[in-house]
Coordinates of C-alpha atoms and ligand atoms in Angstrom, one line a residue:
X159 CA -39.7 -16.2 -24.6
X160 CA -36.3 -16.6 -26.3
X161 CA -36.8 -14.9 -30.1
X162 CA -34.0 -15.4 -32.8
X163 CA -32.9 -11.8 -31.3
X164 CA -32.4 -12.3 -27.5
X165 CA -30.8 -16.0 -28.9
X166 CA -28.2 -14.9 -31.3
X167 CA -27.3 -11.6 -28.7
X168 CA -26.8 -14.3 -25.9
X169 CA -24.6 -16.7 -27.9
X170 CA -22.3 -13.4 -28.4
X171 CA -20.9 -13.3 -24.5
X172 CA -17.8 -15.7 -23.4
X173 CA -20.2 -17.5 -20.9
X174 CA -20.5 -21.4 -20.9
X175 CA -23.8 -22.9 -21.6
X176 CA -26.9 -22.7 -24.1
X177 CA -30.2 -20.6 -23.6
X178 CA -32.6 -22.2 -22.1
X179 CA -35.2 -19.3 -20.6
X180 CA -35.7 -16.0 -21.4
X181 CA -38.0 -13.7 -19.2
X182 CA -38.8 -10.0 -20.1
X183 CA -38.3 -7.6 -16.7
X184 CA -40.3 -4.7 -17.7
X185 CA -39.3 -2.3 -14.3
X186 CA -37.0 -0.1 -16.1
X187 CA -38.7 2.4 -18.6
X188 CA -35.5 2.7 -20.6
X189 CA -33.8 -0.5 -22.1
X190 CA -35.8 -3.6 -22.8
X191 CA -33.7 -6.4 -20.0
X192 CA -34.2 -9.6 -19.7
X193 CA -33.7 -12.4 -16.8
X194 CA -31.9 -15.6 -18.9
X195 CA -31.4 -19.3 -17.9
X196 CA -28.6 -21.6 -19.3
X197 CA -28.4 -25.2 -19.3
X198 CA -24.9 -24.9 -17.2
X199 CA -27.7 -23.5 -14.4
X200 CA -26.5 -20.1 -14.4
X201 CA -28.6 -16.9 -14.5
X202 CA -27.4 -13.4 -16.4
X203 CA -29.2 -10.4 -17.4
X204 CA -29.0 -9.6 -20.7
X205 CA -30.3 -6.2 -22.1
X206 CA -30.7 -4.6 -25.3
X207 CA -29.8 -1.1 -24.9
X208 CA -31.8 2.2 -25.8
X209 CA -29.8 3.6 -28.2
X210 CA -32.4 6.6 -28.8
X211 CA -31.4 7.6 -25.3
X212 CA -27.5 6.8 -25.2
X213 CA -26.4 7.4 -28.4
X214 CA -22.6 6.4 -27.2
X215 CA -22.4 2.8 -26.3
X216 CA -18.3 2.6 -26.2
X217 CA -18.3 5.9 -23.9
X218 CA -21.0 4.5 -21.8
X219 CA -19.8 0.9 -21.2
X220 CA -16.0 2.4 -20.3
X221 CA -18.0 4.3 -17.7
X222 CA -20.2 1.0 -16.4
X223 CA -16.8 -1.1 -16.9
X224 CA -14.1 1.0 -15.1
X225 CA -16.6 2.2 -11.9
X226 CA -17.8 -1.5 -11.5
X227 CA -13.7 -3.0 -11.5
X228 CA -13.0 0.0 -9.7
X229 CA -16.3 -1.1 -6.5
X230 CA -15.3 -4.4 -7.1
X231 CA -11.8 -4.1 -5.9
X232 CA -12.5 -1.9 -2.9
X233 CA -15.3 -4.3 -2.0
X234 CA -12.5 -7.3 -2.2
X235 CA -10.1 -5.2 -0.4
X236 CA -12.7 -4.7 2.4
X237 CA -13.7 -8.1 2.3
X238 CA -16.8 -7.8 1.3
X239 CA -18.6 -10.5 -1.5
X240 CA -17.4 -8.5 -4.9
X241 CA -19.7 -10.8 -6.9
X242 CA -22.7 -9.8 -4.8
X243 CA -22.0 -6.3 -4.0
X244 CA -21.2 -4.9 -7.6
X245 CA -22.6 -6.4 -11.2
X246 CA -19.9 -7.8 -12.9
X247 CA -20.1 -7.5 -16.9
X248 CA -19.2 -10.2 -19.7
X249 CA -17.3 -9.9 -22.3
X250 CA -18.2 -10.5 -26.2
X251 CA -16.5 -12.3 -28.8
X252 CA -15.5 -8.7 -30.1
X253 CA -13.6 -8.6 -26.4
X254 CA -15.2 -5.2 -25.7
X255 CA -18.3 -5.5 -22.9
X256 CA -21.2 -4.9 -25.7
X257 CA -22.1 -6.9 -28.7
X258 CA -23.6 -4.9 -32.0
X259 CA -25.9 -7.0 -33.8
X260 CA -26.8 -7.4 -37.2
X261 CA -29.8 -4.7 -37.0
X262 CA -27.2 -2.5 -35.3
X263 CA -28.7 -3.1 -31.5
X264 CA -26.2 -2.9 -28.9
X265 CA -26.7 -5.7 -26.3
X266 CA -24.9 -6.1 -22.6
X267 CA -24.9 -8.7 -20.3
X268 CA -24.1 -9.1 -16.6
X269 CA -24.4 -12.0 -13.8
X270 CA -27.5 -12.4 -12.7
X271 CA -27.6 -11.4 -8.5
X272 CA -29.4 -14.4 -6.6
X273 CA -32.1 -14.2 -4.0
X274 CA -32.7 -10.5 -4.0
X275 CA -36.0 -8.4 -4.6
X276 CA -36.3 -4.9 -5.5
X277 CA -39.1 -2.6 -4.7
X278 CA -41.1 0.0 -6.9
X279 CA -42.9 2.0 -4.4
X280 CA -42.3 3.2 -0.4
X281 CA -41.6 0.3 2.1
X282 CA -40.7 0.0 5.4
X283 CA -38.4 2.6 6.9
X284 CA -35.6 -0.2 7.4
X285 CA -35.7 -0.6 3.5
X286 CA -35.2 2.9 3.1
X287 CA -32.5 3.3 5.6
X288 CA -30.8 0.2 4.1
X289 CA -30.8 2.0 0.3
X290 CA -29.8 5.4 2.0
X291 CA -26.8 3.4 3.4
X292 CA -26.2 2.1 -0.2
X293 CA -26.1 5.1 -2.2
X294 CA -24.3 6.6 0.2
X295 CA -21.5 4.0 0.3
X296 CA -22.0 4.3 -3.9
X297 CA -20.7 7.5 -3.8
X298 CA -17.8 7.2 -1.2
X299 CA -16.4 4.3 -3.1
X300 CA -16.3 6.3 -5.9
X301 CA -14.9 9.7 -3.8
X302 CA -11.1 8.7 -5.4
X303 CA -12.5 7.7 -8.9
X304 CA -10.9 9.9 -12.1
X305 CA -14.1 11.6 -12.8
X306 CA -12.5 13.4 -15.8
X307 CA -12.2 9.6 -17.6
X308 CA -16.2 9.2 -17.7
X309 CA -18.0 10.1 -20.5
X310 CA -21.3 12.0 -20.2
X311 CA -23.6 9.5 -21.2
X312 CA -26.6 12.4 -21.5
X313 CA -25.7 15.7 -21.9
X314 CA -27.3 17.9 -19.4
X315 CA -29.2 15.0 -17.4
X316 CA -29.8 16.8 -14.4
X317 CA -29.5 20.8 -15.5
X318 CA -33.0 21.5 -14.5
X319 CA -33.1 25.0 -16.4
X320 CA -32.5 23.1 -19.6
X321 CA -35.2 20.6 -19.1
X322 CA -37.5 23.5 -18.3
X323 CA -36.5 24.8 -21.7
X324 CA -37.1 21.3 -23.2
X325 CA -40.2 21.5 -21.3
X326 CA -41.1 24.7 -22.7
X327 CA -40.1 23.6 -26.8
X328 CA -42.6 20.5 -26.0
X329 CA -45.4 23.2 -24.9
X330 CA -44.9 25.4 -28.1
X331 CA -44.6 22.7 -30.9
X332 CA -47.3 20.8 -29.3
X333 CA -46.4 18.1 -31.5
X334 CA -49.1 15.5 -30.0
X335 CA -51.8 18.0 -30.2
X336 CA -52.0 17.2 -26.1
X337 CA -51.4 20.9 -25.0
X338 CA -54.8 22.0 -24.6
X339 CA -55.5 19.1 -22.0
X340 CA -52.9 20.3 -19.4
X341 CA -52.8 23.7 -19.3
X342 CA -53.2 23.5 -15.1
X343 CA -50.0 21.4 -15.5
X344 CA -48.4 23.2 -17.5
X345 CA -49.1 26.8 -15.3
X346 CA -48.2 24.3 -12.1
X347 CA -44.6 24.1 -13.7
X348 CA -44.2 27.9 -14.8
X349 CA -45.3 29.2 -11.5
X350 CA -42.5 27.1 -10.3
X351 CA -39.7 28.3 -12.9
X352 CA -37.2 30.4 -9.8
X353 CA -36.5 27.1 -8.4
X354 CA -35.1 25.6 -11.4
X355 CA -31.6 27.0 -11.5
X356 CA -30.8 26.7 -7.7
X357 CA -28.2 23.9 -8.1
X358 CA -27.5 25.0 -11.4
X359 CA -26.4 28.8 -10.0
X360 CA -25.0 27.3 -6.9
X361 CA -22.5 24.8 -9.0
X362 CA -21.5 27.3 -10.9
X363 CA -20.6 30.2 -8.2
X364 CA -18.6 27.1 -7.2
X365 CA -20.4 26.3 -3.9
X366 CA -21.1 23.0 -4.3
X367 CA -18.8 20.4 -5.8
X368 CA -19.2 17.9 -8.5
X369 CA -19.0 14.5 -7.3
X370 CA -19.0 11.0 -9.2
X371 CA -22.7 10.4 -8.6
X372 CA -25.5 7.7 -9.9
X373 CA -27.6 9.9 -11.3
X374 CA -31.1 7.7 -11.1
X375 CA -30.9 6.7 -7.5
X376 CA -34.8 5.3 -8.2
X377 CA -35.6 2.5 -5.0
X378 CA -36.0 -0.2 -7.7
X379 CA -32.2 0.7 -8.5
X380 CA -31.1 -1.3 -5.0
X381 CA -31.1 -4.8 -5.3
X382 CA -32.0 -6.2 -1.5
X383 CA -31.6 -9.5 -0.1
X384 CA -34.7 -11.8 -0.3
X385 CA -33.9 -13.1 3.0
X386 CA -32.5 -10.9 5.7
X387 CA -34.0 -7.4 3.5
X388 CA -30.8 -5.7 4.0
X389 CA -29.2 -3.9 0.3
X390 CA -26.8 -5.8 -1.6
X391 CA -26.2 -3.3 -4.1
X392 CA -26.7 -0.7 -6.4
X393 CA -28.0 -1.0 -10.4
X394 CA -28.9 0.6 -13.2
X395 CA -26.1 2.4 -13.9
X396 CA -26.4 3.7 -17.4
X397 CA -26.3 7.7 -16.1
X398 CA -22.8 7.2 -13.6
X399 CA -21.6 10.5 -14.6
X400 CA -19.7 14.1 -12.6
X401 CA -22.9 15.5 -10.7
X402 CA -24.0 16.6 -7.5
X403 CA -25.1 14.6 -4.3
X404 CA -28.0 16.4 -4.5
X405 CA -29.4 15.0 -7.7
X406 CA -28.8 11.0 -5.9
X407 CA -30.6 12.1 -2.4
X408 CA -33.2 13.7 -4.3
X409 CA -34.3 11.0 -6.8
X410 CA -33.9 8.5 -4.1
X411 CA -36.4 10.3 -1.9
X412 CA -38.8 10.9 -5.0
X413 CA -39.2 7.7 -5.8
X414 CA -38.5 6.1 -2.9
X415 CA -40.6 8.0 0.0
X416 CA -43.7 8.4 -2.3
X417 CA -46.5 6.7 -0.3
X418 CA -48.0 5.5 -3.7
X419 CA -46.2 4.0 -6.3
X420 CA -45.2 6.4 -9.4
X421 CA -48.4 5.6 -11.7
X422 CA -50.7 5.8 -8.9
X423 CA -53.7 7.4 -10.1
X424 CA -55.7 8.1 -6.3
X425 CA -54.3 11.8 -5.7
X426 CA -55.3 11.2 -2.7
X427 CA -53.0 8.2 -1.7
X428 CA -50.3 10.3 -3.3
X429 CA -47.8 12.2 0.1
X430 CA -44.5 12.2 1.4
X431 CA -43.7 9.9 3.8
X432 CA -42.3 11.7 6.6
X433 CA -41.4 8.3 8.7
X434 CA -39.7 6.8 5.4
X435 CA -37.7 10.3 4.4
X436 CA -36.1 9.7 8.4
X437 CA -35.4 6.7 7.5
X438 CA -33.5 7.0 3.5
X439 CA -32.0 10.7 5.7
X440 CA -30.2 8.4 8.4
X441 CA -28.3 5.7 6.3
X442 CA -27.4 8.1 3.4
X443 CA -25.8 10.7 6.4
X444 CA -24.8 7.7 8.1
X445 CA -22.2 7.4 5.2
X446 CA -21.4 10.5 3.7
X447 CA -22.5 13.3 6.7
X448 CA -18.6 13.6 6.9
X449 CA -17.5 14.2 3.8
X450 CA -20.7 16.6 2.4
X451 CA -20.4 20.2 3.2
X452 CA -22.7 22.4 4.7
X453 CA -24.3 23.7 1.4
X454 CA -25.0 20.3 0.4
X455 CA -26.7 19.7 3.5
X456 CA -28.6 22.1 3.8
X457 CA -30.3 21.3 0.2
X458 CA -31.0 18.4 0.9
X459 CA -34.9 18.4 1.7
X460 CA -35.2 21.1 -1.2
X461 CA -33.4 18.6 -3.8
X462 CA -36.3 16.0 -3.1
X463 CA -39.1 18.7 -4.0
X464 CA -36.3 19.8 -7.3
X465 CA -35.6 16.3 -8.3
X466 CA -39.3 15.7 -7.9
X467 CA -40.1 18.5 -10.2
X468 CA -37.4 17.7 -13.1
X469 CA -38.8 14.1 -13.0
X470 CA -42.5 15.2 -12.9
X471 CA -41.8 18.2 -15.7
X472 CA -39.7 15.5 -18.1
X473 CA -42.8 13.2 -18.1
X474 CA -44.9 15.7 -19.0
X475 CA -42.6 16.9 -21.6
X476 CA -42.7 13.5 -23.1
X477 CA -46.6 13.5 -22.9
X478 CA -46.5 16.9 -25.3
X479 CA -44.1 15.1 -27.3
X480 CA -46.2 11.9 -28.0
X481 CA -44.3 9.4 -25.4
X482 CA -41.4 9.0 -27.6
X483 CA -38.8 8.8 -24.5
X484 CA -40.3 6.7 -21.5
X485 CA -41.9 3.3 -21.9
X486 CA -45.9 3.3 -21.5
X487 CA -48.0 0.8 -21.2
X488 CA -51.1 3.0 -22.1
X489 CA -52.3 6.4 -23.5
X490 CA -51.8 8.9 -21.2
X491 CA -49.5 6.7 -18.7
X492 CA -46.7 10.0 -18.9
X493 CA -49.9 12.3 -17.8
X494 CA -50.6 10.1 -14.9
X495 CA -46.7 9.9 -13.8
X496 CA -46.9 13.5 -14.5
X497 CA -49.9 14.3 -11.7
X498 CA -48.5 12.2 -10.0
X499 CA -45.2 13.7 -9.2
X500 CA -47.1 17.5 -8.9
X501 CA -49.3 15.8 -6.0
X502 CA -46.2 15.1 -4.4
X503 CA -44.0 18.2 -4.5
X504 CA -47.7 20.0 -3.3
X505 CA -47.3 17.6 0.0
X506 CA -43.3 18.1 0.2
X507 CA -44.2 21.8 0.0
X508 CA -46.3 21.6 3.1
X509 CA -43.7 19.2 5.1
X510 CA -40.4 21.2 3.9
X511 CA -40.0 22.9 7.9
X512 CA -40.1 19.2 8.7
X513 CA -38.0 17.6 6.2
X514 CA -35.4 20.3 6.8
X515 CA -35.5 19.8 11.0
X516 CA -35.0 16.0 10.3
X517 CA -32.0 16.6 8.2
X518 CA -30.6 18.7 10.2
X519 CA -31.2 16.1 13.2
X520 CA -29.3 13.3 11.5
X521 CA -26.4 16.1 10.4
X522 CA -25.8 16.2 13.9
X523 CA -26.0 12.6 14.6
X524 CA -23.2 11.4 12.2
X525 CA -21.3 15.1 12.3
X526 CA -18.5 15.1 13.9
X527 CA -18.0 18.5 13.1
X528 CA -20.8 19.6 15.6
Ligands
GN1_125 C1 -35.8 6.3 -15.9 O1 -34.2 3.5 -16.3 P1 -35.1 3.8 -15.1 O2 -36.5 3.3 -15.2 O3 -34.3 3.4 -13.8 C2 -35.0 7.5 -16.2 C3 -34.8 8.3 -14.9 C4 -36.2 8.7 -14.4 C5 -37.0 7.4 -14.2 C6 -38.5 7.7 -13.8 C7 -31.9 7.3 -18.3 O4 -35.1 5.5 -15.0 O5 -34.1 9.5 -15.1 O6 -36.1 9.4 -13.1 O7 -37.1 6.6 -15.4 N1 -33.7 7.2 -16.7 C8 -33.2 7.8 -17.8 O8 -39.1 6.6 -13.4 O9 -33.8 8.7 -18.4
MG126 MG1 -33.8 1.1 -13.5

């Protein structure tokens, strides 16, 4: 449905062409986007953009802006499709990449990609390969990027001790009065605390190195081809900020080799994927076993159980706090994510020896070092 909002946002961009369609994509559980028509028979997204989450719109669209020219050059220069492989943004009237309207929403919008699908829950291992091969070629386009130019869209995204301090504020203020129905949660996160501040001590004794990275490397972040299923290209790319491979393989393989989709309520139907985690493990090494070093490697299958965790702890947080940070579409929805995501770090704990011995197998595959 077009409303006055979504109309008067749209008329903001340089684009020819009047509205004609307006189509709510509710995927995402942070901005509201939206799939719009024209009468010149073009297609854009348009999205209003959380502003309770990213409270600095300028910082973040110089980020989105400057990596997106800078993939879109390399992909020219390699002759790849620039217009398919990378979003391309729109200017406003205002000539910056964001229009600020009258109720003091910030609104972007970006060409719509054509014939492509995402997915929202585990899929074949050649879809998972594919994305692995596309997150991995994210980051080594971005290997010369200035990385002191971006802007830290969230402060302390992935610091998984200060979520678990979040975490532990949302417990003791109890502000939704939910406490007293997930105390088993809540003791399945405590007992869990010594993993928290692997990456975090590791980064700073200055063993592993900060990288340009995605940051929410989630499956339904890949955009595939509706025809031949191969990626096109990466989205969702609100959280492009200095971080650590580790947080992008890990996410990925969260989201991405869960055999049930992220709400899935049937514990049972909830595991890892061994088949699919070979698969996402061989195109991301396929691209980047060269240039990651051994420490990185060899965290891999732990940063899916960590990434796992901070994702499973933050939803629970938001649960305590009265879903005031994820979209739901019901009471209780950030619970359910919540079990969800403990389910499957119990089933990564009891695959780890496996995880780690089919790393290790694609380390030597793409090594050259070995
Ligand atoms: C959010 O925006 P979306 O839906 O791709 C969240 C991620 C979480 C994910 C869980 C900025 O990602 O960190 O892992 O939900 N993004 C932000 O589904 O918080
Ligand atoms: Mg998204």
């Amino acid at each position: 449905m077009i409303t006055k909002e979504i109309a008067s946002a749209f008329a903001s961009f340089s684009v020819r062409g009047s509205i004609t369609e307006a189509e709510q994509i509710t995927a995402g559980l942070i901005n509201a986007t939206y799939l719009v028509k024209t009468d010149a028979d073009e297609k854009y997204i348009l999205q209003k953009i959380n502003t309770f989450v990213f409270k600095d719109v300028e910082g973040l669209m110089n980020n989105i802006v400057g990596v997106t020219k800078h993939l879109n050059e390399k992909i020219k220069l390699a002759g790849g499709d620039e217009k398919r492989e990378a979003l391309s943004f729109i200017q406003s009237d205002s000539g910056k990449y964001y229009h600020i309207d009258s109720q003091g929403s910030a609104w972007r919008m970006y060409v719509y990609v054509d014939d492509a699908i995402t997915y929202n829950k585990a899929e074949s291992r050649e879809v998972l390969m594919s994305a692995g091969v596309s997150f991995g070629r994210f980051m080594k386009l971005l290997a010369d990027y200035p990385a002191d130019t971006l802007s830290e869209t969230i402060a302390n995204f992935h610091n998984t001790p200060s979520r678990y301090k979040d975490f532990m504020d949302a417990v003791e203020k109890d502000t939704a009065g939910r406490r007293h129905q997930v105390e088993k949660e809540i003791a399945f996160i405590t007992e869990r605390q010594a993993d928290t501040h692997r990456f975090t001590d590791l980064l700073a004794e200055g063993k592993l190195p900060l990288r340009v990275t995605h940051n929410d490397t989630k499956l339904n972040n890949v955009l595939f081809d509706k025809a031949t299923n191969k990626s096109i290209c990466v989205i969702d790319l609100d959280t492009i900020m200095p971080g650590l491979s580790l947080y992008d393989f890990g996410d990925s393989i969260r989201s991405g080799v869960n055999s049930a989709k992220e709400d899935e309520t049937d514990l049972d139907k909830i595991y890892i994927d061994l088949e699919l985690f070979e698969g996402y493990t061989d195109g991301y090494l396929s691209e980047t076993a060269e240039s990651l070093t051994d420490a990185e490697i060899e965290n891999l299958a732990f940063s899916a159980k960590l990434m796992t965790f901070e994702c499973g702890m933050r939803f629970l947080t938001d649960y305590l706090n009265g879903d005031v940070y994820f979209r739901t579409a019901y009471e209780g929805h950030n619970l359910v994510r919540a079990r969800n995501q403990f389910r499957l770090i119990e089933t990564m704990e009891q695959n780890m020896d496996k995880m780690q011995e089919i790393v290790m197998k694609y380390k030597e595959k793409y090594c050259a070092k070995n």
